[in-house]
Amino acid sequence: MKLLFIVQGEGRGHLTQAIAMYEILTRNGHKVVATIVGLSKNKHAPDFYIDSIKAPIYTIQSPYFLTCPTSI
């Protein structure tokens, strides 16, 4: 089976779960043809993800958390 992963990349939990799924699938003869990672503006996929996924990785801009101090 050929698969495409789409992963929300803000935070590391989704990416590490995608790596685990990638390993399970490829070990069982399936092929991940590419991954699409949603990241906030000016971010890139982390090295640990790039090093683990042996398929093309594409990034798209996605919603993200914006933290800022509040003044009352």
PDB file of C-alpha atoms in Angstrom:
ATOM      1  CA  MET A   1       0.000   0.000   0.000  1.00  0.00           C
ATOM      2  CA  LYS A   2       1.235   3.523  -0.763  1.00  0.00           C
ATOM      3  CA  LEU A   3       0.510   6.202   1.821  1.00  0.00           C
ATOM      4  CA  LEU A   4       0.735   9.960   2.239  1.00  0.00           C
ATOM      5  CA  PHE A   5       1.076  11.356   5.767  1.00  0.00           C
ATOM      6  CA  ILE A   6      -0.314  14.753   6.688  1.00  0.00           C
ATOM      7  CA  VAL A   7       0.947  15.836  10.108  1.00  0.00           C
ATOM      8  CA  GLN A   8       0.364  18.945  12.205  1.00  0.00           C
ATOM      9  CA  GLY A   9       3.911  19.866  13.206  1.00  0.00           C
ATOM     10  CA  GLU A  10       3.350  22.356  16.017  1.00  0.00           C
ATOM     11  CA  GLY A  11       4.503  20.435  19.060  1.00  0.00           C
ATOM     12  CA  ARG A  12       6.452  17.206  18.861  1.00  0.00           C
ATOM     13  CA  GLY A  13       3.814  14.603  19.763  1.00  0.00           C
ATOM     14  CA  HIS A  14       2.277  14.351  16.312  1.00  0.00           C
ATOM     15  CA  LEU A  15       5.670  14.110  14.626  1.00  0.00           C
ATOM     16  CA  THR A  16       6.940  11.343  16.909  1.00  0.00           C
ATOM     17  CA  GLN A  17       3.708   9.398  16.381  1.00  0.00           C
ATOM     18  CA  ALA A  18       4.141   9.798  12.613  1.00  0.00           C
ATOM     19  CA  ILE A  19       7.688   8.403  12.892  1.00  0.00           C
ATOM     20  CA  ALA A  20       6.406   5.375  14.836  1.00  0.00           C
ATOM     21  CA  MET A  21       3.667   4.774  12.251  1.00  0.00           C
ATOM     22  CA  TYR A  22       6.188   5.183   9.412  1.00  0.00           C
ATOM     23  CA  GLU A  23       8.423   2.517  10.986  1.00  0.00           C
ATOM     24  CA  ILE A  24       5.529   0.092  11.518  1.00  0.00           C
ATOM     25  CA  LEU A  25       4.236   0.528   7.974  1.00  0.00           C
ATOM     26  CA  THR A  26       7.593   0.251   6.209  1.00  0.00           C
ATOM     27  CA  ARG A  27       8.578  -2.772   8.314  1.00  0.00           C
ATOM     28  CA  ASN A  28       5.396  -4.446   7.044  1.00  0.00           C
ATOM     29  CA  GLY A  29       6.090  -3.767   3.377  1.00  0.00           C
ATOM     30  CA  HIS A  30       4.115  -0.563   2.840  1.00  0.00           C
ATOM     31  CA  LYS A  31       5.537   2.615   1.307  1.00  0.00           C
ATOM     32  CA  VAL A  32       5.127   6.165   2.581  1.00  0.00           C
ATOM     33  CA  VAL A  33       5.431   8.190  -0.621  1.00  0.00           C
ATOM     34  CA  ALA A  34       5.590  11.630   1.060  1.00  0.00           C
ATOM     35  CA  THR A  35       4.668  13.573   4.150  1.00  0.00           C
ATOM     36  CA  ILE A  36       3.072  16.993   4.417  1.00  0.00           C
ATOM     37  CA  VAL A  37       3.846  18.816   7.660  1.00  0.00           C
ATOM     38  CA  GLY A  38       1.802  21.804   8.796  1.00  0.00           C
ATOM     39  CA  LEU A  39       4.022  24.418  10.435  1.00  0.00           C
ATOM     40  CA  SER A  40       3.665  28.005  11.512  1.00  0.00           C
ATOM     41  CA  LYS A  41       5.186  30.797   9.475  1.00  0.00           C
ATOM     42  CA  ASN A  42       9.006  30.755   9.242  1.00  0.00           C
ATOM     43  CA  LYS A  43       9.351  27.308  10.858  1.00  0.00           C
ATOM     44  CA  HIS A  44      10.876  24.176   9.387  1.00  0.00           C
ATOM     45  CA  ALA A  45      10.482  20.480  10.072  1.00  0.00           C
ATOM     46  CA  PRO A  46      12.797  19.479  12.946  1.00  0.00           C
ATOM     47  CA  ASP A  47      15.950  17.481  12.216  1.00  0.00           C
ATOM     48  CA  PHE A  48      14.788  14.428  14.186  1.00  0.00           C
ATOM     49  CA  TYR A  49      11.806  14.117  11.847  1.00  0.00           C
ATOM     50  CA  ILE A  50      13.805  14.713   8.674  1.00  0.00           C
ATOM     51  CA  ASP A  51      16.379  12.119   9.752  1.00  0.00           C
ATOM     52  CA  SER A  52      13.721   9.497  10.552  1.00  0.00           C
ATOM     53  CA  ILE A  53      11.402   9.765   7.556  1.00  0.00           C
ATOM     54  CA  LYS A  54      12.937   8.440   4.363  1.00  0.00           C
ATOM     55  CA  ALA A  55      10.364  10.031   2.064  1.00  0.00           C
ATOM     56  CA  PRO A  56       9.953  13.521   0.613  1.00  0.00           C
ATOM     57  CA  ILE A  57       8.786  16.034   3.229  1.00  0.00           C
ATOM     58  CA  TYR A  58       6.712  19.027   2.175  1.00  0.00           C
ATOM     59  CA  THR A  59       5.663  21.822   4.496  1.00  0.00           C
ATOM     60  CA  ILE A  60       2.574  23.998   4.405  1.00  0.00           C
ATOM     61  CA  GLN A  61       1.644  26.960   6.565  1.00  0.00           C
ATOM     62  CA  SER A  62      -0.916  26.044   9.182  1.00  0.00           C
ATOM     63  CA  PRO A  63      -2.624  27.629  12.185  1.00  0.00           C
ATOM     64  CA  TYR A  64      -0.492  27.961  15.283  1.00  0.00           C
ATOM     65  CA  PHE A  65      -0.580  29.176  18.844  1.00  0.00           C
ATOM     66  CA  LEU A  66       0.502  32.754  19.339  1.00  0.00           C
ATOM     67  CA  THR A  67       1.543  33.610  22.836  1.00  0.00           C
ATOM     68  CA  CYS A  68       1.907  37.145  24.013  1.00  0.00           C
ATOM     69  CA  PRO A  69       1.860  38.859  27.375  1.00  0.00           C
ATOM     70  CA  THR A  70      -1.447  40.250  28.450  1.00  0.00           C
ATOM     71  CA  SER A  71      -1.764  43.540  30.205  1.00  0.00           C
ATOM     72  CA  ILE A  72      -4.676  44.255  32.478  1.00  0.00           C
TER      73      ILE A  72
END
